[in-house]
Short mmCIF file of C-alpha atoms in Angstrom, two decimals:
data_model
loop_
_atom_site.label_atom_id
_atom_site.label_comp_id
_atom_site.label_asym_id
_atom_site.label_seq_id
_atom_site.Cartn_x
_atom_site.Cartn_y
_atom_site.Cartn_z
CA MET A 181 7.32 22.54 12.68
CA SER A 182 3.45 22.29 12.77
CA SER A 183 0.93 23.10 10.18
CA PRO A 184 -2.93 23.05 9.84
CA LEU A 185 -2.20 21.00 6.71
CA TRP A 186 -1.14 18.10 8.94
CA PRO A 187 -3.93 15.67 10.23
CA GLY A 188 -2.64 15.98 14.04
CA ARG A 189 0.02 14.32 16.14
CA GLY A 190 -0.21 12.99 19.78
CA GLY A 191 -3.96 12.75 20.12
CA PRO A 192 -6.42 12.74 21.91
CA VAL A 193 -8.08 11.69 18.63
CA ILE A 194 -5.49 11.46 15.79
CA ASP A 195 -2.04 10.51 16.38
CA TYR A 196 -0.60 10.54 12.89
CA ILE A 197 2.35 7.93 12.14
CA SER A 198 4.95 10.63 11.57
CA ALA A 199 5.67 14.24 12.11
CA MET A 200 5.47 16.55 8.94
CA PRO A 201 8.55 16.98 6.43
CA SER A 202 11.04 19.52 7.54
CA ARG A 203 10.85 23.28 6.63
CA ASP A 204 13.80 22.82 4.33
CA TYR A 205 12.08 20.05 2.43
CA CYS A 206 9.00 22.21 2.05
CA GLU A 207 10.96 25.28 0.84
CA LYS A 208 13.00 23.24 -1.60
CA LYS A 209 13.07 24.59 -5.23
CA SER A 210 13.52 21.21 -6.69
CA ARG A 211 13.23 17.53 -5.45
CA SER A 212 15.24 14.51 -6.14
CA VAL A 213 13.06 11.37 -6.26
CA THR A 214 13.36 7.62 -6.03
CA ILE A 215 10.52 5.52 -7.40
CA LEU A 216 10.31 1.90 -6.14
CA GLY A 217 7.92 0.09 -8.47
CA SER A 218 8.34 2.32 -11.38
CA THR A 219 6.80 0.05 -13.86
CA GLY A 220 3.57 -0.50 -12.18
CA SER A 221 0.53 1.53 -12.24
CA ILE A 222 1.49 3.88 -9.45
CA GLY A 223 5.09 4.16 -10.79
CA THR A 224 3.92 5.07 -14.28
CA ASN A 225 1.41 7.67 -12.99
CA THR A 226 4.04 9.06 -10.94
CA LEU A 227 6.25 9.65 -13.95
CA LYS A 228 3.33 11.31 -15.63
CA VAL A 229 3.15 13.75 -12.67
CA ILE A 230 6.98 14.35 -12.96
CA ASP A 231 6.62 15.02 -16.62
CA GLU A 232 4.36 17.97 -15.85
CA ALA A 233 6.92 19.49 -13.53
CA LYS A 234 10.29 18.62 -15.04
CA ALA A 235 12.04 21.64 -13.58
CA PHE A 236 10.89 20.73 -10.03
CA PHE A 237 11.60 17.01 -9.94
CA LYS A 238 14.80 14.91 -10.78
CA VAL A 239 14.59 11.19 -10.99
CA GLU A 240 17.60 9.77 -9.25
CA ALA A 241 16.67 6.19 -8.96
CA LEU A 242 14.26 3.76 -10.37
CA GLY A 243 13.32 0.25 -9.12
CA ALA A 244 11.26 -2.37 -10.74
CA GLY A 245 10.63 -6.11 -10.70
CA ARG A 246 10.28 -8.26 -13.85
CA ASN A 247 9.35 -5.56 -16.54
CA ILE A 248 12.85 -5.12 -17.60
CA LYS A 249 11.92 -3.69 -21.10
CA LEU A 250 9.75 -1.00 -19.51
CA LEU A 251 12.33 -0.08 -16.94
CA ALA A 252 14.95 0.22 -19.69
CA ALA A 253 12.72 2.52 -21.68
CA GLN A 254 12.09 4.76 -18.41
CA ALA A 255 15.79 4.61 -17.49
CA ASN A 256 16.86 5.77 -21.09
CA ARG A 257 14.36 8.59 -20.88
CA TYR A 258 14.98 9.92 -17.38
CA GLU A 259 18.62 8.83 -16.93
CA PRO A 260 18.64 8.20 -13.23
CA SER A 261 21.99 7.38 -11.62
CA HIS A 262 20.71 4.15 -10.03
CA LEU A 263 18.52 1.15 -11.16
CA ALA A 264 17.38 -1.67 -9.10
CA VAL A 265 15.79 -5.07 -10.34
CA GLN A 266 14.64 -8.27 -8.82
CA ASP A 267 17.83 -10.47 -9.49
CA ASP A 268 21.28 -10.44 -11.33
CA LEU A 269 19.73 -12.05 -14.48
CA GLY A 270 17.32 -8.97 -14.74
CA ALA A 271 20.32 -6.74 -14.18
CA ALA A 272 22.18 -8.22 -17.27
CA ARG A 273 19.27 -7.94 -19.41
CA LEU A 274 18.54 -4.39 -18.34
CA ARG A 275 22.14 -3.28 -19.03
CA ASP A 276 21.96 -4.75 -22.47
CA LEU A 277 18.90 -2.52 -23.08
CA LEU A 278 20.41 0.75 -22.03
CA LYS A 279 21.43 3.31 -24.64
CA PRO A 280 25.17 3.84 -25.49
CA GLY A 281 26.99 6.23 -23.21
CA TYR A 282 24.49 5.80 -20.38
CA ALA A 283 25.89 3.69 -17.45
CA PRO A 284 23.97 3.82 -14.22
CA HIS A 285 24.68 1.77 -11.14
CA ILE A 286 22.56 -1.31 -11.36
CA LEU A 287 21.61 -3.13 -8.28
CA TRP A 288 19.36 -6.00 -7.50
CA GLY A 289 17.35 -7.97 -4.79
CA GLU A 290 16.19 -6.53 -1.49
CA LYS A 291 19.52 -4.87 -0.69
CA GLY A 292 19.38 -3.16 -3.99
CA TYR A 293 15.92 -1.65 -3.44
CA ALA A 294 16.99 -0.71 0.03
CA LYS A 295 19.90 1.05 -1.16
CA ILE A 296 18.13 3.10 -3.89
CA ALA A 297 15.52 4.09 -1.02
CA ALA A 298 18.23 5.46 1.05
CA LEU A 299 20.60 7.22 -1.44
CA ASP A 300 22.30 10.43 -0.25
CA GLY A 301 20.68 13.45 -1.98
CA VAL A 302 17.45 11.89 -2.59
CA ASP A 303 14.52 13.92 -1.01
CA CYS A 304 11.51 11.87 -1.77
CA VAL A 305 10.91 8.05 -2.12
CA VAL A 306 7.80 6.73 -3.84
CA SER A 307 7.23 3.43 -2.32
CA ALA A 308 4.86 1.63 -4.89
CA GLN A 309 6.18 -1.99 -5.13
CA SER A 310 3.37 -4.45 -5.07
CA GLY A 311 2.87 -6.69 -2.06
CA SER A 312 5.04 -7.47 0.82
CA ALA A 313 8.01 -7.09 -1.38
CA GLY A 314 7.83 -3.41 -0.76
CA LEU A 315 8.46 -3.70 2.99
CA CYS A 316 12.39 -3.43 2.87
CA GLY A 317 12.46 -0.42 0.69
CA THR A 318 9.95 1.37 2.93
CA ILE A 319 11.93 0.41 5.79
CA SER A 320 15.04 1.52 4.44
CA ALA A 321 13.68 5.00 3.48
CA CYS A 322 12.34 5.53 6.89
CA LEU A 323 15.64 4.63 8.53
CA ALA A 324 17.30 7.11 6.18
CA ALA A 325 14.79 9.86 7.10
CA LYS A 326 13.41 10.33 3.75
CA VAL A 327 9.97 11.76 2.84
CA ILE A 328 8.00 8.61 1.82
CA CYS A 329 5.02 8.89 -0.56
CA LEU A 330 3.58 5.54 0.42
CA ALA A 331 1.42 3.67 -2.08
CA ASN A 332 2.53 0.26 -0.73
CA LYS A 333 -0.24 -0.53 1.85
CA GLU A 334 1.21 -3.84 2.73
CA SER A 335 4.17 -2.13 4.40
CA LEU A 336 1.69 -0.56 6.96
CA VAL A 337 -0.40 -3.78 7.23
CA ILE A 338 2.46 -5.99 8.24
CA ALA A 339 4.79 -3.53 9.92
CA GLY A 340 2.74 -0.28 10.70
CA GLY A 341 3.96 -0.08 14.26
CA LEU A 342 7.50 -0.59 13.34
CA LEU A 343 7.37 2.23 10.82
CA ARG A 344 5.86 4.52 13.26
CA ASN A 345 8.76 3.62 15.73
CA ILE A 346 11.41 4.31 13.01
CA CYS A 347 9.67 7.55 11.90
CA ASN A 348 9.66 8.76 15.52
CA ALA A 349 13.40 7.89 15.86
CA THR A 350 14.60 9.31 12.55
CA GLY A 351 12.27 12.10 11.70
CA ALA A 352 11.20 10.34 8.31
CA ALA A 353 7.72 11.53 7.12
CA ILE A 354 5.01 9.49 5.38
CA LEU A 355 2.46 10.90 3.01
CA PRO A 356 -0.28 8.62 2.03
CA VAL A 357 -0.77 8.02 -1.86
CA ASP A 358 -3.54 5.27 -1.46
CA SER A 359 -6.57 7.32 -2.78
CA GLU A 360 -8.65 6.76 0.32
CA HIS A 361 -6.17 7.57 2.74
CA ASN A 362 -5.10 10.62 1.03
CA ALA A 363 -8.65 11.64 0.92
CA LEU A 364 -8.77 11.18 4.82
CA PHE A 365 -5.32 13.09 5.09
CA GLN A 366 -6.87 16.12 3.37
CA CYS A 367 -10.09 16.06 5.18
CA LEU A 368 -8.31 15.69 8.61
CA ALA A 369 -5.93 18.60 7.94
CA GLY A 370 -6.77 21.33 10.78
CA HIS A 371 -9.70 19.04 12.01
CA GLY A 372 -7.96 15.89 13.22
CA GLN A 373 -8.71 16.17 17.06
CA ASN A 374 -12.21 16.91 16.34
CA ALA A 375 -12.89 13.52 14.27
CA LEU A 376 -15.33 10.97 15.53
CA ALA A 377 -14.99 8.38 12.71
CA LEU A 378 -13.07 7.89 9.58
CA ILE A 379 -15.03 6.61 6.66
CA LEU A 380 -13.50 4.69 3.82
CA THR A 381 -15.33 4.34 0.55
CA ALA A 382 -15.25 1.21 -1.60
CA SER A 383 -16.54 0.72 -5.09
CA GLY A 384 -17.66 -2.76 -4.24
CA GLY A 385 -15.64 -4.32 -7.10
CA PRO A 386 -17.09 -6.31 -10.10
CA PHE A 387 -19.24 -8.68 -7.86
CA ARG A 388 -20.84 -5.92 -5.96
CA GLY A 389 -24.80 -7.03 -5.46
CA ARG A 390 -23.93 -10.80 -5.73
CA ALA A 391 -24.21 -13.21 -2.94
CA PHE A 392 -20.89 -15.02 -2.09
CA ALA A 393 -22.58 -18.22 -3.24
CA GLU A 394 -22.95 -16.69 -6.66
CA SER A 395 -19.43 -15.24 -7.13
CA ARG A 396 -17.35 -18.19 -5.40
CA ASN A 397 -16.84 -20.02 -8.73
CA MET A 398 -15.93 -16.91 -10.78
CA LYS A 399 -12.84 -17.07 -12.88
CA ALA A 400 -9.95 -14.50 -12.72
CA ALA A 401 -10.95 -12.73 -16.06
CA ASP A 402 -14.32 -11.96 -14.36
CA ALA A 403 -12.60 -10.76 -11.17
CA LEU A 404 -10.22 -8.58 -13.16
CA ARG A 405 -12.96 -6.33 -14.62
CA HIS A 406 -12.95 -3.52 -12.06
CA PRO A 407 -15.67 -0.95 -12.93
CA ASN A 408 -13.85 2.11 -12.21
CA TRP A 409 -10.08 1.85 -11.59
CA SER A 410 -7.23 0.48 -13.86
CA MET A 411 -4.95 -1.24 -11.32
CA GLY A 412 -2.48 -4.26 -11.10
CA ALA A 413 -3.75 -7.71 -11.08
CA LYS A 414 -3.31 -8.34 -7.26
CA ILE A 415 -5.01 -5.22 -6.06
CA THR A 416 -7.80 -5.72 -8.48
CA ILE A 417 -8.49 -9.17 -7.18
CA ASP A 418 -8.33 -7.67 -3.64
CA SER A 419 -11.03 -5.27 -4.62
CA ALA A 420 -13.22 -8.06 -5.87
CA THR A 421 -12.93 -9.84 -2.50
CA MET A 422 -12.90 -6.53 -0.66
CA MET A 423 -9.67 -7.61 1.17
CA ASN A 424 -8.33 -4.29 -0.19
CA LYS A 425 -10.81 -2.47 2.14
CA GLY A 426 -9.93 -4.73 5.00
CA LEU A 427 -6.25 -3.89 4.45
CA GLU A 428 -7.13 -0.36 4.25
CA VAL A 429 -8.69 -0.43 7.61
CA ILE A 430 -5.56 -1.76 9.14
CA GLU A 431 -3.64 0.89 7.19
CA ALA A 432 -5.78 3.68 8.58
CA MET A 433 -5.23 2.44 12.15
CA HIS A 434 -1.70 2.56 11.78
CA LEU A 435 -1.55 6.00 9.84
CA TYR A 436 -3.82 7.88 12.09
CA GLY A 437 -3.50 6.03 15.27
CA VAL A 438 -7.08 5.11 15.81
CA PRO A 439 -8.92 1.90 16.83
CA SER A 440 -10.58 -0.41 14.35
CA ASP A 441 -14.09 0.66 15.61
CA SER A 442 -13.43 4.16 14.70
CA ILE A 443 -13.15 3.26 11.05
CA GLU A 444 -16.11 2.67 8.83
CA ILE A 445 -16.80 1.55 5.40
CA LEU A 446 -19.40 2.41 2.77
CA VAL A 447 -19.81 0.92 -0.62
CA HIS A 448 -19.94 3.80 -3.13
CA PRO A 449 -20.12 2.40 -6.55
CA GLN A 450 -19.31 5.61 -8.52
CA SER A 451 -15.91 5.97 -6.85
CA ILE A 452 -16.35 9.82 -6.66
CA VAL A 453 -16.28 10.34 -2.91
CA HIS A 454 -12.95 8.92 -1.87
CA SER A 455 -13.35 9.12 1.89
CA LEU A 456 -15.10 10.99 4.50
CA VAL A 457 -14.44 12.35 8.19
CA ARG A 458 -17.32 12.40 10.61
CA LEU A 459 -16.64 15.40 13.02
CA ALA A 460 -17.54 15.79 16.67
CA ASP A 461 -20.62 17.75 15.70
CA ASN A 462 -21.83 14.74 13.53
CA SER A 463 -21.05 16.75 10.25
CA LEU A 464 -19.19 15.19 7.41
CA LEU A 465 -16.15 16.30 5.44
CA ALA A 466 -15.57 14.49 2.17
CA GLN A 467 -13.04 14.66 -0.60
CA LEU A 468 -14.57 14.19 -4.20
CA ALA A 469 -12.62 13.97 -7.30
CA VAL A 470 -12.72 11.86 -10.65
CA PRO A 471 -11.17 8.43 -10.19
CA ASP A 472 -7.44 9.18 -11.38
CA MET A 473 -4.45 8.28 -9.21
CA ARG A 474 -2.45 11.27 -10.46
CA LEU A 475 -4.28 13.36 -8.02
CA PRO A 476 -3.32 11.75 -4.79
CA ILE A 477 0.13 11.07 -6.28
CA ALA A 478 0.73 14.83 -7.10
CA ASP A 479 -0.80 15.76 -3.64
CA CYS A 480 2.03 13.80 -1.95
CA MET A 481 4.83 14.50 -4.44
CA PHE A 482 4.15 18.39 -4.33
CA TRP A 483 3.21 18.53 -0.57
CA PRO A 484 2.59 21.09 0.97
CA GLN A 485 1.79 22.85 -2.45
CA LEU A 486 -1.08 21.71 -4.74
CA PRO A 487 -0.32 22.87 -8.19
CA ALA A 488 -2.88 22.25 -11.13
CA GLN A 489 -2.93 18.84 -12.70
CA PRO A 490 -4.05 17.88 -16.27
CA VAL A 491 -7.04 15.88 -14.95
CA HIS A 492 -10.60 16.50 -15.80
CA PRO A 493 -12.49 18.44 -13.07
CA LEU A 494 -15.40 16.75 -11.47
CA ASP A 495 -18.67 18.08 -12.70
CA LEU A 496 -21.49 17.41 -10.16
CA THR A 497 -24.12 18.13 -12.74
CA THR A 498 -23.12 15.33 -15.14
CA CYS A 499 -21.47 12.69 -12.97
CA GLY A 500 -24.90 11.18 -12.08
CA PRO A 501 -26.37 10.17 -8.75
CA LEU A 502 -24.06 9.14 -5.73
CA ALA A 503 -25.09 5.94 -3.98
CA PHE A 504 -23.82 4.68 -0.65
CA GLU A 505 -24.61 1.33 1.07
CA LYS A 506 -23.29 -0.67 3.99
CA PRO A 507 -20.98 -3.60 2.83
CA ALA A 508 -22.63 -7.19 3.25
CA LEU A 509 -20.11 -8.97 5.30
CA ASP A 510 -21.58 -12.37 4.46
CA ASP A 511 -20.85 -11.64 0.80
CA PHE A 512 -17.30 -10.47 1.57
CA PRO A 513 -15.83 -12.75 4.20
CA CYS A 514 -12.31 -11.29 3.55
CA LEU A 515 -13.49 -7.92 4.95
CA LYS A 516 -14.65 -9.67 8.18
CA LEU A 517 -11.30 -11.67 8.44
CA ALA A 518 -9.33 -8.43 8.08
CA ARG A 519 -11.25 -6.84 10.95
CA GLN A 520 -10.57 -9.85 13.10
CA ALA A 521 -6.65 -9.61 12.37
CA ALA A 522 -6.67 -5.88 12.95
CA CYS A 523 -8.12 -6.56 16.49
CA TYR A 524 -5.68 -9.48 17.36
CA ARG A 525 -3.76 -8.83 20.61
CA ALA A 526 -0.09 -9.09 19.97
CA ALA A 527 2.04 -9.86 23.03
CA GLY A 528 5.60 -10.21 24.13
CA PRO A 529 8.25 -9.34 21.56
CA TRP A 530 5.86 -8.96 18.72
CA LEU A 531 4.15 -6.16 20.59
CA ALA A 532 7.36 -4.53 21.65
CA CYS A 533 8.53 -4.40 18.01
CA GLY A 534 5.41 -2.89 16.78
CA LEU A 535 4.31 -6.09 14.74
CA ASN A 536 0.85 -7.80 14.75
CA PRO A 537 1.48 -11.43 13.71
CA ALA A 538 -2.17 -11.72 12.68
CA CYS A 539 -1.84 -8.92 10.20
CA ILE A 540 1.27 -10.51 8.82
CA VAL A 541 -0.55 -13.87 8.44
CA LEU A 542 -3.48 -12.33 6.91
CA ASN A 543 -1.59 -10.51 4.28
CA ALA A 544 0.78 -13.49 3.34
CA ALA A 545 -2.09 -15.96 3.16
CA ASN A 546 -4.17 -13.58 0.93
CA GLU A 547 -1.12 -12.97 -1.36
CA GLU A 548 -0.61 -16.68 -1.67
CA ALA A 549 -4.42 -17.35 -2.28
CA VAL A 550 -4.67 -14.46 -5.06
CA ASP A 551 -1.49 -15.76 -6.72
CA LEU A 552 -2.90 -19.32 -7.00
CA PHE A 553 -6.27 -17.82 -8.14
CA LEU A 554 -4.75 -15.71 -10.80
CA LYS A 555 -2.73 -18.89 -12.11
CA GLY A 556 -6.24 -20.78 -12.19
CA GLN A 557 -5.23 -23.18 -9.44
CA CYS A 558 -8.06 -22.33 -7.10
CA GLN A 559 -11.49 -20.75 -7.15
CA PHE A 560 -12.58 -17.37 -6.08
CA GLY A 561 -14.41 -18.87 -3.20
CA ASP A 562 -11.21 -20.59 -1.99
CA ILE A 563 -9.55 -17.23 -1.12
CA PRO A 564 -11.12 -16.44 2.07
CA ALA A 565 -11.01 -20.09 3.31
CA MET A 566 -7.30 -20.15 2.80
CA VAL A 567 -6.84 -17.08 4.81
CA GLU A 568 -9.09 -18.20 7.57
CA ALA A 569 -7.08 -21.35 7.87
CA ALA A 570 -3.85 -19.49 8.14
CA LEU A 571 -5.20 -17.15 10.81
CA ASP A 572 -6.55 -20.07 12.82
CA SER A 573 -3.03 -21.47 12.92
CA LEU A 574 -1.99 -18.48 15.25
CA ALA A 575 -3.78 -20.47 17.92
CA LYS A 576 -0.79 -22.66 18.25
CA PRO A 577 1.98 -21.01 20.11
CA GLU A 578 4.70 -22.68 18.44
CA ASN A 579 3.53 -20.84 15.13
CA LEU A 580 4.40 -17.61 16.77
CA HIS A 581 7.99 -18.26 17.68
CA CYS A 582 10.63 -16.40 15.60
CA PRO A 583 14.07 -16.06 17.30
CA GLU A 584 14.88 -12.86 15.49
CA ILE A 585 11.94 -11.10 17.13
CA SER A 586 13.09 -11.66 20.66
CA GLU A 587 16.64 -10.51 19.80
CA SER A 588 15.75 -7.28 17.83
CA THR A 589 15.90 -3.77 19.16
CA THR A 590 14.97 -1.92 15.82
CA GLY A 591 18.16 0.30 16.51
CA GLY A 592 19.26 0.34 12.81
CA TRP A 593 19.10 -1.31 9.44
CA GLU A 594 20.50 -4.54 10.66
CA ASP A 595 17.76 -4.82 13.29
CA ALA A 596 15.15 -3.86 10.75
CA ILE A 597 16.34 -6.57 8.40
CA LEU A 598 16.07 -9.06 11.32
CA LEU A 599 12.47 -8.16 12.01
CA ALA A 600 11.85 -8.30 8.09
CA ASN A 601 13.18 -11.80 8.13
CA SER A 602 10.86 -12.67 11.04
CA VAL A 603 7.88 -11.31 9.08
CA ARG A 604 9.12 -13.48 6.08
CA ILE A 605 9.27 -16.57 8.25
CA LEU A 606 5.85 -16.11 9.67
CA ALA A 607 4.59 -15.27 6.25
CA THR A 608 6.16 -18.40 4.68
CA GLN A 609 4.30 -20.43 7.33
CA ALA A 610 1.01 -18.67 6.43
CA LYS A 611 1.35 -19.34 2.85
CA THR A 612 2.11 -23.09 3.50
CA THR A 613 -0.96 -23.44 5.65
CA ALA A 614 -3.12 -21.72 2.99
CA ARG A 615 -1.91 -24.18 0.48
CA GLN A 616 -2.43 -27.09 2.82
CA CYS A 617 -6.02 -25.85 3.42
CA LEU A 618 -6.60 -25.83 -0.39
CA ALA A 619 -4.95 -29.31 -0.91
CA GLY A 620 -7.21 -30.53 1.85
CA HIS A 621 -10.16 -30.13 -0.29
CA ARG A 622 -8.88 -29.61 -3.83
CA PRO A 623 -5.77 -31.85 -3.93
CA GLU A 624 -5.91 -32.47 -7.62
CA ILE A 625 -5.12 -28.77 -8.62
CA LEU A 626 -1.93 -28.59 -6.66
CA SER A 627 -0.59 -31.88 -7.85
#
């Protein structure tokens, strides 16, 4: 089944990561949903979208991390049949908070998240867990041939090639929730093979216009003041370093099957133009909207339909001037590091499995550095230094050896778990290297 609403498959320009959802899915009168990361920003906004279409959506499963109180409130309201949390202690706390007479299946850990992502009868999985923790749920949903509304960009950054392989094998479909990639998705519909370049916009974060030397000593409270978006702590810090935009370049490469040099970045402080596509005749297509995540979420949840949403319409006469500028790479070294990782030439079994070790290391070292920064254990300027040190460690061949990689065939869930374990091993090494880098010039703060 093909459609002008799909960005394009097979090239010569755009080779989207998956085929479109089946006709049966598109024509369903109702859809059953699993939400991974239901207590986060994307998860809570997803439930707001569902509240506007209660006859169309049924919440079958919810998964969350440590916010047990909010998950219990969500569960008591929507009464899903399955819940998943981080560990057994969280499961026990959750059970005590559920209303009398409501007894869902409560699972925990990676296997729990994986199981609710692959439940029989679930049509759509919203993958919105934070960071690399979202990978196993995304893999499980792909293996179960679900339609995945993908908000967890790290799944693509660290395993985009693997996800493409699985989608090709199972028929799973991926729809991008990330606002920039959802905008590209809409702009490319019917025009994919005429695209010259994909253009991602960035707000520039709270430190736009400051030299890196000025921002390097900023505290977490300063970096968490995003001018336009209300997001989780980790992605807000990534916005301040512009690592989020670097990760989105890698995400776009995997989603749309294009090389890094076909993806441009423009700083756009107003966050009104979410992305653009330059076509072969050098004209531009852009997607504009008020900055509200309910719009891209609804676009994916209802696809291929696009019903009205309770979001203020964009008024171009009152939104003020729209400005654009090129990012200053010297002021945002994380952006440059992400470009370098994207261009790393994987070899041997890593390449065969669709994994780029440099992207795995980039993501893991960044997660470690951001975590330390949020805890007050390093400075803002230490984040790119830690990531760079971890990437430099790939020069040693022994740091690339993971036995599971050479043994994997990606033929099923067990093989995918082996690959996920290899990702975890390499990520752990990267985090250790990042901490060692920090300890080398600030040993007192890790003591």
